[in-house]
Amino acid sequence: MRIHVVGTSGSGKTTVARRFAAARGIPHVELDALHWEPGWKEAQLDVFRARVAEALSPDAWVVDGNYTKVRDLVHARIDTLVWLDFPFALVMLRVATRTLRRGVSRGPLWSGNRESFRQSFLSRESVILWALQTYARNRRRYSALLASPACAHLRRVRLRGPAEVEAWLRGAL
């Protein structure tokens, strides 16, 4: 069992992957945790790829994230691709709520990084701005990916909202 959960920022990739992994007793691999260095620096590509290869070495896991620079490593090993294809309004509400919560709590994320209100709402590095800019592109990209011959051998799951996620989790667990 090797599952890749994808979807636009704010769709709930990490939450779904974490829940599935915990219920099955298998590792959860969060690509963001392998990608980000302290000070919001991106890991060097060779370092990131080595981290991903190591994390995906066990026989079973659930990985979440949208990094095309390691997709070849991830997709060489997966048997299931899960796409969280939620409506725009829901994604934006979730990403704004999560970002506000993180900005207020200032809890540590990957490598000790923290989201700040200023960074999240008033800068070009805003995850909310990122979600706005990438939502439509990600929908086109994942729609094409799931329909591509390269994924024909995979179990492909497209979940269009929280109710479908819950039903899938109930059936998959």
Tab-separated table of N, CA and C in Angstrom:
chain	number	residue	atom	x	y	z
A	1	MET	N	0.842	-1.172	0.000
A	1	MET	CA	0.000	0.000	0.000
A	1	MET	C	0.890	1.239	0.000
A	2	ARG	N	0.879	1.926	-1.125
A	2	ARG	CA	1.672	3.145	-1.287
A	2	ARG	C	0.776	4.174	-1.984
A	3	ILE	N	0.397	5.178	-1.235
A	3	ILE	CA	-0.619	6.131	-1.675
A	3	ILE	C	-0.032	7.532	-1.737
A	4	HIS	N	-0.374	8.255	-2.816
A	4	HIS	CA	0.011	9.655	-2.959
A	4	HIS	C	-1.266	10.496	-2.935
A	5	VAL	N	-1.355	11.427	-1.984
A	5	VAL	CA	-2.493	12.330	-1.864
A	5	VAL	C	-2.071	13.688	-2.408
A	6	VAL	N	-2.810	14.166	-3.425
A	6	VAL	CA	-2.520	15.446	-4.050
A	6	VAL	C	-3.758	16.327	-3.995
A	7	GLY	N	-3.553	17.604	-4.243
A	7	GLY	CA	-4.641	18.580	-4.269
A	7	GLY	C	-4.067	19.954	-4.042
A	8	THR	N	-4.844	20.945	-4.334
A	8	THR	CA	-4.351	22.306	-4.198
A	8	THR	C	-4.128	22.654	-2.724
A	9	SER	N	-3.343	23.666	-2.470
A	9	SER	CA	-3.092	24.106	-1.094
A	9	SER	C	-4.408	24.379	-0.388
A	10	GLY	N	-4.550	23.842	0.811
A	10	GLY	CA	-5.763	24.048	1.590
A	10	GLY	C	-6.824	22.984	1.394
A	11	SER	N	-6.579	22.013	0.529
A	11	SER	CA	-7.597	20.985	0.280
A	11	SER	C	-7.637	19.920	1.371
A	12	GLY	N	-6.590	19.816	2.173
A	12	GLY	CA	-6.596	18.848	3.267
A	12	GLY	C	-5.728	17.630	3.021
A	13	LYS	N	-4.758	17.753	2.147
A	13	LYS	CA	-3.880	16.620	1.807
A	13	LYS	C	-3.250	15.998	3.043
A	14	THR	N	-2.642	16.809	3.868
A	14	THR	CA	-1.929	16.298	5.035
A	14	THR	C	-2.886	15.660	6.027
A	15	THR	N	-4.019	16.271	6.247
A	15	THR	CA	-4.998	15.720	7.180
A	15	THR	C	-5.487	14.356	6.713
A	16	VAL	N	-5.845	14.244	5.445
A	16	VAL	CA	-6.333	12.974	4.904
A	16	VAL	C	-5.233	11.916	4.963
A	17	ALA	N	-4.033	12.283	4.523
A	17	ALA	CA	-2.923	11.326	4.534
A	17	ALA	C	-2.595	10.877	5.956
A	18	ARG	N	-2.568	11.812	6.877
A	18	ARG	CA	-2.254	11.482	8.275
A	18	ARG	C	-3.316	10.549	8.869
A	19	ARG	N	-4.584	10.838	8.610
A	19	ARG	CA	-5.660	9.989	9.135
A	19	ARG	C	-5.575	8.575	8.570
A	20	PHE	N	-5.355	8.469	7.276
A	20	PHE	CA	-5.276	7.152	6.647
A	20	PHE	C	-4.086	6.379	7.200
A	21	ALA	N	-2.945	7.027	7.252
A	21	ALA	CA	-1.727	6.365	7.745
A	21	ALA	C	-1.892	5.898	9.185
A	22	ALA	N	-2.467	6.746	10.035
A	22	ALA	CA	-2.648	6.388	11.446
A	22	ALA	C	-3.593	5.184	11.581
A	23	ALA	N	-4.659	5.192	10.806
A	23	ALA	CA	-5.625	4.095	10.890
A	23	ALA	C	-5.030	2.779	10.412
A	24	ARG	N	-4.136	2.841	9.446
A	24	ARG	CA	-3.520	1.633	8.897
A	24	ARG	C	-2.206	1.265	9.577
A	25	GLY	N	-1.696	2.155	10.410
A	25	GLY	CA	-0.435	1.879	11.089
A	25	GLY	C	0.761	1.879	10.141
A	26	ILE	N	0.702	2.759	9.155
A	26	ILE	CA	1.803	2.876	8.200
A	26	ILE	C	2.360	4.296	8.262
A	27	PRO	N	3.582	4.510	7.772
A	27	PRO	CA	4.170	5.849	7.836
A	27	PRO	C	3.418	6.876	6.997
A	28	HIS	N	3.398	8.087	7.512
A	28	HIS	CA	2.902	9.243	6.773
A	28	HIS	C	4.116	10.082	6.404
A	29	VAL	N	4.243	10.394	5.135
A	29	VAL	CA	5.358	11.193	4.637
A	29	VAL	C	4.790	12.509	4.120
A	30	GLU	N	5.194	13.597	4.741
A	30	GLU	CA	4.749	14.926	4.338
A	30	GLU	C	5.884	15.576	3.550
A	31	LEU	N	5.679	15.765	2.261
A	31	LEU	CA	6.744	16.304	1.425
A	31	LEU	C	7.196	17.686	1.883
A	32	ASP	N	6.282	18.496	2.410
A	32	ASP	CA	6.681	19.812	2.920
A	32	ASP	C	7.759	19.684	3.996
A	33	ALA	N	7.627	18.685	4.852
A	33	ALA	CA	8.594	18.498	5.942
A	33	ALA	C	9.979	18.134	5.405
A	34	LEU	N	10.024	17.493	4.250
A	34	LEU	CA	11.306	17.121	3.649
A	34	LEU	C	11.883	18.241	2.796
A	35	HIS	N	11.039	19.148	2.387
A	35	HIS	CA	11.424	20.221	1.465
A	35	HIS	C	11.946	21.477	2.157
A	36	TRP	N	11.331	21.859	3.274
A	36	TRP	CA	11.652	23.149	3.890
A	36	TRP	C	12.772	23.034	4.914
A	37	GLU	N	13.729	23.935	4.769
A	37	GLU	CA	14.837	24.100	5.714
A	37	GLU	C	14.500	25.268	6.642
A	38	PRO	N	15.243	25.449	7.739
A	38	PRO	CA	15.011	26.616	8.604
A	38	PRO	C	15.094	27.924	7.802
A	39	GLY	N	14.303	28.896	8.235
A	39	GLY	CA	14.284	30.198	7.570
A	39	GLY	C	13.523	30.172	6.251
A	40	TRP	N	12.635	29.193	6.087
A	40	TRP	CA	11.844	29.037	4.863
A	40	TRP	C	12.720	28.917	3.615
A	41	LYS	N	13.860	28.285	3.769
A	41	LYS	CA	14.736	28.006	2.623
A	41	LYS	C	14.366	26.645	2.054
A	42	GLU	N	14.356	26.561	0.730
A	42	GLU	CA	14.096	25.282	0.084
A	42	GLU	C	15.349	24.417	0.167
A	43	ALA	N	15.149	23.139	0.427
A	43	ALA	CA	16.282	22.209	0.423
A	43	ALA	C	16.855	22.140	-0.989
A	44	GLN	N	18.154	21.934	-1.078
A	44	GLN	CA	18.767	21.719	-2.381
A	44	GLN	C	18.080	20.523	-3.035
A	45	LEU	N	17.959	20.547	-4.348
A	45	LEU	CA	17.221	19.505	-5.053
A	45	LEU	C	17.764	18.113	-4.761
A	46	ASP	N	19.080	17.936	-4.773
A	46	ASP	CA	19.634	16.606	-4.516
A	46	ASP	C	19.355	16.150	-3.082
A	47	VAL	N	19.350	17.084	-2.147
A	47	VAL	CA	19.039	16.763	-0.750
A	47	VAL	C	17.566	16.376	-0.617
A	48	PHE	N	16.697	17.167	-1.223
A	48	PHE	CA	15.265	16.889	-1.181
A	48	PHE	C	14.965	15.518	-1.792
A	49	ARG	N	15.520	15.246	-2.945
A	49	ARG	CA	15.282	13.970	-3.618
A	49	ARG	C	15.806	12.790	-2.781
A	50	ALA	N	16.955	12.963	-2.151
A	50	ALA	CA	17.498	11.901	-1.300
A	50	ALA	C	16.589	11.672	-0.086
A	51	ARG	N	16.080	12.738	0.495
A	51	ARG	CA	15.161	12.609	1.637
A	51	ARG	C	13.894	11.857	1.228
A	52	VAL	N	13.371	12.214	0.062
A	52	VAL	CA	12.146	11.558	-0.415
A	52	VAL	C	12.414	10.080	-0.687
A	53	ALA	N	13.500	9.779	-1.365
A	53	ALA	CA	13.833	8.377	-1.657
A	53	ALA	C	13.946	7.563	-0.368
A	54	GLU	N	14.585	8.120	0.631
A	54	GLU	CA	14.730	7.427	1.914
A	54	GLU	C	13.373	7.236	2.594
A	55	ALA	N	12.551	8.283	2.593
A	55	ALA	CA	11.245	8.209	3.251
A	55	ALA	C	10.320	7.195	2.586
A	56	LEU	N	10.511	6.989	1.289
A	56	LEU	CA	9.646	6.071	0.551
A	56	LEU	C	10.242	4.675	0.420
A	57	SER	N	11.294	4.385	1.167
A	57	SER	CA	11.923	3.070	1.078
A	57	SER	C	11.118	1.939	1.738
A	58	PRO	N	10.292	2.205	2.767
A	58	PRO	CA	9.483	1.107	3.324
A	58	PRO	C	8.474	0.574	2.289
A	59	ASP	N	7.872	-0.549	2.622
A	59	ASP	CA	6.922	-1.186	1.701
A	59	ASP	C	5.561	-0.504	1.660
A	60	ALA	N	5.200	0.212	2.717
A	60	ALA	CA	3.883	0.847	2.768
A	60	ALA	C	4.024	2.240	3.368
A	61	TRP	N	3.238	3.186	2.834
A	61	TRP	CA	3.239	4.558	3.322
A	61	TRP	C	2.149	5.348	2.616
A	62	VAL	N	1.884	6.532	3.148
A	62	VAL	CA	1.015	7.517	2.503
A	62	VAL	C	1.815	8.800	2.443
A	63	VAL	N	1.956	9.355	1.255
A	63	VAL	CA	2.710	10.591	1.057
A	63	VAL	C	1.748	11.674	0.584
A	64	ASP	N	1.962	12.899	1.046
A	64	ASP	CA	1.142	13.999	0.550
A	64	ASP	C	2.029	15.136	0.080
A	65	GLY	N	1.584	15.794	-0.969
A	65	GLY	CA	2.297	16.952	-1.493
A	65	GLY	C	2.265	16.993	-3.007
A	66	ASN	N	2.554	18.176	-3.529
A	66	ASN	CA	2.411	18.437	-4.960
A	66	ASN	C	3.731	18.724	-5.669
A	67	TYR	N	4.834	18.275	-5.154
A	67	TYR	CA	6.130	18.652	-5.701
A	67	TYR	C	6.442	17.884	-6.986
A	68	THR	N	6.400	18.591	-8.121
A	68	THR	CA	6.691	17.932	-9.396
A	68	THR	C	8.149	17.507	-9.487
A	69	LYS	N	9.032	18.168	-8.749
A	69	LYS	CA	10.455	17.828	-8.827
A	69	LYS	C	10.801	16.490	-8.189
A	70	VAL	N	9.848	15.868	-7.494
A	70	VAL	CA	10.059	14.512	-6.966
A	70	VAL	C	8.945	13.562	-7.402
A	71	ARG	N	8.082	14.026	-8.284
A	71	ARG	CA	6.958	13.181	-8.706
A	71	ARG	C	7.446	11.864	-9.293
A	72	ASP	N	8.543	11.895	-10.048
A	72	ASP	CA	9.048	10.651	-10.636
A	72	ASP	C	9.400	9.632	-9.554
A	73	LEU	N	9.983	10.087	-8.459
A	73	LEU	CA	10.326	9.185	-7.354
A	73	LEU	C	9.068	8.627	-6.691
A	74	VAL	N	8.107	9.499	-6.466
A	74	VAL	CA	6.878	9.101	-5.791
A	74	VAL	C	6.073	8.158	-6.682
A	75	HIS	N	5.861	8.554	-7.923
A	75	HIS	CA	4.995	7.774	-8.805
A	75	HIS	C	5.624	6.463	-9.264
A	76	ALA	N	6.922	6.339	-9.151
A	76	ALA	CA	7.564	5.059	-9.469
A	76	ALA	C	7.176	3.986	-8.459
A	77	ARG	N	6.694	4.409	-7.280
A	77	ARG	CA	6.408	3.449	-6.208
A	77	ARG	C	4.942	3.350	-5.811
A	78	ILE	N	4.098	4.305	-6.211
A	78	ILE	CA	2.718	4.287	-5.713
A	78	ILE	C	1.864	3.236	-6.420
A	79	ASP	N	0.807	2.843	-5.716
A	79	ASP	CA	-0.222	2.015	-6.340
A	79	ASP	C	-1.562	2.747	-6.387
A	80	THR	N	-1.665	3.858	-5.623
A	80	THR	CA	-2.911	4.626	-5.561
A	80	THR	C	-2.609	6.118	-5.575
A	81	LEU	N	-3.362	6.843	-6.404
A	81	LEU	CA	-3.266	8.295	-6.469
A	81	LEU	C	-4.613	8.864	-6.048
A	82	VAL	N	-4.612	9.653	-4.970
A	82	VAL	CA	-5.838	10.257	-4.447
A	82	VAL	C	-5.772	11.751	-4.696
A	83	TRP	N	-6.771	12.272	-5.416
A	83	TRP	CA	-6.846	13.700	-5.721
A	83	TRP	C	-7.989	14.323	-4.940
A	84	LEU	N	-7.666	15.280	-4.083
A	84	LEU	CA	-8.675	16.047	-3.354
A	84	LEU	C	-9.066	17.228	-4.239
A	85	ASP	N	-10.151	17.098	-4.945
A	85	ASP	CA	-10.618	18.080	-5.927
A	85	ASP	C	-11.826	18.812	-5.360
A	86	PHE	N	-11.561	19.695	-4.408
A	86	PHE	CA	-12.632	20.391	-3.709
A	86	PHE	C	-12.996	21.691	-4.420
A	87	PRO	N	-14.227	22.179	-4.191
A	87	PRO	CA	-14.642	23.459	-4.782
A	87	PRO	C	-13.746	24.615	-4.313
A	88	PHE	N	-13.592	25.582	-5.193
A	88	PHE	CA	-12.740	26.745	-4.942
A	88	PHE	C	-13.087	27.429	-3.617
A	89	ALA	N	-14.364	27.697	-3.384
A	89	ALA	CA	-14.770	28.422	-2.164
A	89	ALA	C	-14.361	27.657	-0.903
A	90	LEU	N	-14.520	26.347	-0.913
A	90	LEU	CA	-14.143	25.547	0.252
A	90	LEU	C	-12.632	25.575	0.473
A	91	VAL	N	-11.875	25.432	-0.595
A	91	VAL	CA	-10.416	25.462	-0.485
A	91	VAL	C	-9.956	26.806	0.060
A	92	MET	N	-10.498	27.884	-0.464
A	92	MET	CA	-10.070	29.208	-0.020
A	92	MET	C	-10.464	29.450	1.432
A	93	LEU	N	-11.637	29.005	1.832
A	93	LEU	CA	-12.044	29.133	3.231
A	93	LEU	C	-11.088	28.353	4.127
A	94	ARG	N	-10.759	27.135	3.725
A	94	ARG	CA	-9.862	26.307	4.533
A	94	ARG	C	-8.455	26.886	4.608
A	95	VAL	N	-7.925	27.339	3.487
A	95	VAL	CA	-6.557	27.854	3.513
A	95	VAL	C	-6.506	29.157	4.322
A	96	ALA	N	-7.530	29.994	4.216
A	96	ALA	CA	-7.555	31.241	4.994
A	96	ALA	C	-7.686	30.942	6.491
A	97	THR	N	-8.555	30.017	6.846
A	97	THR	CA	-8.749	29.654	8.256
A	97	THR	C	-7.475	29.048	8.837
A	98	ARG	N	-6.885	28.103	8.111
A	98	ARG	CA	-5.651	27.466	8.578
A	98	ARG	C	-4.537	28.496	8.727
A	99	THR	N	-4.418	29.378	7.760
A	99	THR	CA	-3.357	30.382	7.782
A	99	THR	C	-3.553	31.359	8.926
A	100	LEU	N	-4.773	31.772	9.160
A	100	LEU	CA	-5.060	32.663	10.282
A	100	LEU	C	-4.715	31.968	11.598
A	101	ARG	N	-5.129	30.709	11.735
A	101	ARG	CA	-4.844	29.952	12.965
A	101	ARG	C	-3.332	29.839	13.184
A	102	ARG	N	-2.599	29.512	12.130
A	102	ARG	CA	-1.147	29.382	12.259
A	102	ARG	C	-0.481	30.730	12.544
A	103	GLY	N	-1.007	31.788	11.942
A	103	GLY	CA	-0.439	33.114	12.175
A	103	GLY	C	-0.634	33.583	13.596
A	104	VAL	N	-1.770	33.239	14.175
A	104	VAL	CA	-2.062	33.630	15.551
A	104	VAL	C	-1.294	32.744	16.535
A	105	SER	N	-1.312	31.440	16.308
A	105	SER	CA	-0.671	30.517	17.258
A	105	SER	C	0.850	30.550	17.171
A	106	ARG	N	1.357	30.866	15.985
A	106	ARG	CA	2.807	30.910	15.723
A	106	ARG	C	3.469	29.573	16.073
A	107	GLY	N	2.706	28.492	15.988
A	107	GLY	CA	3.253	27.169	16.245
A	107	GLY	C	4.274	26.789	15.180
A	108	PRO	N	5.258	25.994	15.549
A	108	PRO	CA	6.292	25.615	14.582
A	108	PRO	C	5.756	24.653	13.534
A	109	LEU	N	6.225	24.857	12.325
A	109	LEU	CA	5.923	23.961	11.219
A	109	LEU	C	7.182	23.170	10.913
A	110	TRP	N	7.540	23.036	9.676
A	110	TRP	CA	8.682	22.241	9.254
A	110	TRP	C	9.976	22.989	9.548
A	111	SER	N	10.926	22.278	10.116
A	111	SER	CA	12.254	22.825	10.442
A	111	SER	C	12.169	24.050	11.340
A	112	GLY	N	11.138	24.106	12.172
A	112	GLY	CA	10.996	25.221	13.095
A	112	GLY	C	10.434	26.488	12.484
A	113	ASN	N	10.079	26.463	11.208
A	113	ASN	CA	9.494	27.645	10.566
A	113	ASN	C	8.108	27.919	11.134
A	114	ARG	N	7.752	29.178	11.118
A	114	ARG	CA	6.448	29.601	11.619
A	114	ARG	C	5.829	30.553	10.602
A	115	GLU	N	4.512	30.451	10.476
A	115	GLU	CA	3.806	31.404	9.625
A	115	GLU	C	3.506	32.645	10.451
A	116	SER	N	3.687	33.787	9.844
A	116	SER	CA	3.348	35.038	10.506
A	116	SER	C	2.156	35.669	9.785
A	117	PHE	N	1.440	36.518	10.491
A	117	PHE	CA	0.307	37.208	9.885
A	117	PHE	C	0.774	38.012	8.676
A	118	ARG	N	1.876	38.726	8.848
A	118	ARG	CA	2.393	39.565	7.765
A	118	ARG	C	2.758	38.728	6.544
A	119	GLN	N	3.496	37.657	6.776
A	119	GLN	CA	3.912	36.797	5.669
A	119	GLN	C	2.696	36.171	4.985
A	120	SER	N	1.730	35.761	5.767
A	120	SER	CA	0.597	35.016	5.232
A	120	SER	C	-0.451	35.876	4.546
A	121	PHE	N	-0.588	37.105	4.984
A	121	PHE	CA	-1.650	37.941	4.441
A	121	PHE	C	-1.161	39.171	3.685
A	122	LEU	N	0.072	39.575	3.905
A	122	LEU	CA	0.516	40.850	3.332
A	122	LEU	C	1.776	40.724	2.471
A	123	SER	N	2.093	39.540	2.003
A	123	SER	CA	3.315	39.397	1.214
A	123	SER	C	3.051	38.582	-0.045
A	124	ARG	N	4.008	38.636	-0.947
A	124	ARG	CA	3.917	37.851	-2.179
A	124	ARG	C	4.136	36.366	-1.923
A	125	GLU	N	4.646	36.012	-0.746
A	125	GLU	CA	4.855	34.615	-0.374
A	125	GLU	C	3.633	34.031	0.337
A	126	SER	N	2.529	34.736	0.335
A	126	SER	CA	1.314	34.297	1.014
A	126	SER	C	0.819	32.972	0.451
A	127	VAL	N	0.547	32.023	1.336
A	127	VAL	CA	-0.011	30.746	0.904
A	127	VAL	C	-1.428	30.950	0.359
A	128	ILE	N	-2.108	31.970	0.827
A	128	ILE	CA	-3.442	32.272	0.304
A	128	ILE	C	-3.332	32.743	-1.138
A	129	LEU	N	-2.390	33.627	-1.412
A	129	LEU	CA	-2.138	34.074	-2.781
A	129	LEU	C	-1.719	32.894	-3.651
A	130	TRP	N	-0.870	32.033	-3.111
A	130	TRP	CA	-0.429	30.834	-3.839
A	130	TRP	C	-1.636	29.965	-4.211
A	131	ALA	N	-2.542	29.756	-3.264
A	131	ALA	CA	-3.734	28.943	-3.535
A	131	ALA	C	-4.603	29.591	-4.614
A	132	LEU	N	-4.759	30.895	-4.539
A	132	LEU	CA	-5.521	31.614	-5.572
A	132	LEU	C	-4.888	31.440	-6.950
A	133	GLN	N	-3.582	31.554	-7.009
A	133	GLN	CA	-2.868	31.491	-8.286
A	133	GLN	C	-2.786	30.088	-8.866
A	134	THR	N	-2.825	29.070	-8.030
A	134	THR	CA	-2.574	27.712	-8.512
A	134	THR	C	-3.813	26.830	-8.563
A	135	TYR	N	-4.930	27.271	-8.034
A	135	TYR	CA	-6.127	26.422	-7.965
A	135	TYR	C	-6.517	25.883	-9.346
A	136	ALA	N	-6.751	26.765	-10.299
A	136	ALA	CA	-7.208	26.334	-11.635
A	136	ALA	C	-6.134	25.508	-12.334
A	137	ARG	N	-4.894	25.917	-12.209
A	137	ARG	CA	-3.794	25.177	-12.843
A	137	ARG	C	-3.693	23.764	-12.266
A	138	ASN	N	-3.810	23.641	-10.947
A	138	ASN	CA	-3.751	22.314	-10.329
A	138	ASN	C	-4.916	21.436	-10.767
A	139	ARG	N	-6.097	21.999	-10.885
A	139	ARG	CA	-7.249	21.204	-11.338
A	139	ARG	C	-7.003	20.674	-12.747
A	140	ARG	N	-6.496	21.514	-13.636
A	140	ARG	CA	-6.196	21.044	-15.002
A	140	ARG	C	-5.107	19.979	-14.975
A	141	ARG	N	-4.073	20.234	-14.193
A	141	ARG	CA	-2.930	19.321	-14.128
A	141	ARG	C	-3.339	17.953	-13.580
A	142	TYR	N	-4.106	17.920	-12.496
A	142	TYR	CA	-4.479	16.643	-11.910
A	142	TYR	C	-5.542	15.923	-12.725
A	143	SER	N	-6.409	16.650	-13.364
A	143	SER	CA	-7.379	16.025	-14.252
A	143	SER	C	-6.653	15.308	-15.392
A	144	ALA	N	-5.678	15.982	-15.988
A	144	ALA	CA	-4.890	15.371	-17.066
A	144	ALA	C	-4.060	14.200	-16.547
A	145	LEU	N	-3.476	14.357	-15.377
A	145	LEU	CA	-2.641	13.296	-14.814
A	145	LEU	C	-3.462	12.028	-14.568
A	146	LEU	N	-4.618	12.159	-13.949
A	146	LEU	CA	-5.438	10.979	-13.671
A	146	LEU	C	-5.909	10.296	-14.946
A	147	ALA	N	-6.065	11.056	-16.035
A	147	ALA	CA	-6.519	10.488	-17.308
A	147	ALA	C	-5.369	9.985	-18.169
A	148	SER	N	-4.139	10.241	-17.763
A	148	SER	CA	-2.991	9.909	-18.607
A	148	SER	C	-2.680	8.422	-18.607
A	149	PRO	N	-2.134	7.927	-19.725
A	149	PRO	CA	-1.711	6.522	-19.787
A	149	PRO	C	-0.661	6.186	-18.729
A	150	ALA	N	0.130	7.175	-18.311
A	150	ALA	CA	1.162	6.931	-17.299
A	150	ALA	C	0.566	6.507	-15.963
A	151	CYS	N	-0.699	6.834	-15.748
A	151	CYS	CA	-1.359	6.473	-14.481
A	151	CYS	C	-2.397	5.365	-14.659
A	152	ALA	N	-2.470	4.784	-15.832
A	152	ALA	CA	-3.498	3.772	-16.108
A	152	ALA	C	-3.391	2.567	-15.178
A	153	HIS	N	-2.198	2.245	-14.732
A	153	HIS	CA	-1.995	1.080	-13.860
A	153	HIS	C	-2.331	1.361	-12.392
A	154	LEU	N	-2.572	2.615	-12.057
A	154	LEU	CA	-2.839	3.008	-10.676
A	154	LEU	C	-4.322	2.952	-10.354
A	155	ARG	N	-4.613	2.727	-9.087
A	155	ARG	CA	-5.962	2.994	-8.604
A	155	ARG	C	-6.033	4.504	-8.453
A	156	ARG	N	-6.989	5.126	-9.103
A	156	ARG	CA	-7.136	6.585	-9.090
A	156	ARG	C	-8.428	6.944	-8.380
A	157	VAL	N	-8.307	7.837	-7.410
A	157	VAL	CA	-9.450	8.226	-6.587
A	157	VAL	C	-9.563	9.738	-6.641
A	158	ARG	N	-10.728	10.226	-7.086
A	158	ARG	CA	-10.981	11.671	-7.136
A	158	ARG	C	-12.095	11.977	-6.138
A	159	LEU	N	-11.745	12.719	-5.111
A	159	LEU	CA	-12.695	13.052	-4.048
A	159	LEU	C	-13.046	14.526	-4.158
A	160	ARG	N	-14.337	14.824	-4.271
A	160	ARG	CA	-14.786	16.189	-4.578
A	160	ARG	C	-15.314	16.973	-3.384
A	161	GLY	N	-15.174	16.430	-2.189
A	161	GLY	CA	-15.619	17.166	-1.011
A	161	GLY	C	-15.433	16.335	0.241
A	162	PRO	N	-15.626	16.957	1.397
A	162	PRO	CA	-15.426	16.273	2.675
A	162	PRO	C	-16.273	15.015	2.841
A	163	ALA	N	-17.502	15.018	2.359
A	163	ALA	CA	-18.349	13.825	2.495
A	163	ALA	C	-17.749	12.657	1.707
A	164	GLU	N	-17.228	12.926	0.524
A	164	GLU	CA	-16.592	11.862	-0.262
A	164	GLU	C	-15.316	11.375	0.412
A	165	VAL	N	-14.566	12.275	1.043
A	165	VAL	CA	-13.370	11.863	1.783
A	165	VAL	C	-13.763	10.919	2.901
A	166	GLU	N	-14.781	11.287	3.674
A	166	GLU	CA	-15.212	10.445	4.787
A	166	GLU	C	-15.675	9.084	4.300
A	167	ALA	N	-16.436	9.055	3.215
A	167	ALA	CA	-16.894	7.782	2.671
A	167	ALA	C	-15.715	6.941	2.193
A	168	TRP	N	-14.753	7.566	1.530
A	168	TRP	CA	-13.581	6.839	1.052
A	168	TRP	C	-12.763	6.295	2.227
A	169	LEU	N	-12.560	7.125	3.241
A	169	LEU	CA	-11.814	6.667	4.416
A	169	LEU	C	-12.528	5.489	5.096
A	170	ARG	N	-13.832	5.576	5.235
A	170	ARG	CA	-14.579	4.467	5.843
A	170	ARG	C	-14.393	3.189	5.028
A	171	GLY	N	-14.469	3.295	3.718
A	171	GLY	CA	-14.320	2.132	2.858
A	171	GLY	C	-12.904	1.622	2.766
A	172	ALA	N	-11.947	2.518	2.846
A	172	ALA	CA	-10.547	2.140	2.708
A	172	ALA	C	-9.962	1.606	4.003
A	173	LEU	N	-10.557	1.968	5.122
A	173	LEU	CA	-10.019	1.530	6.409
A	173	LEU	C	-10.724	0.275	6.841
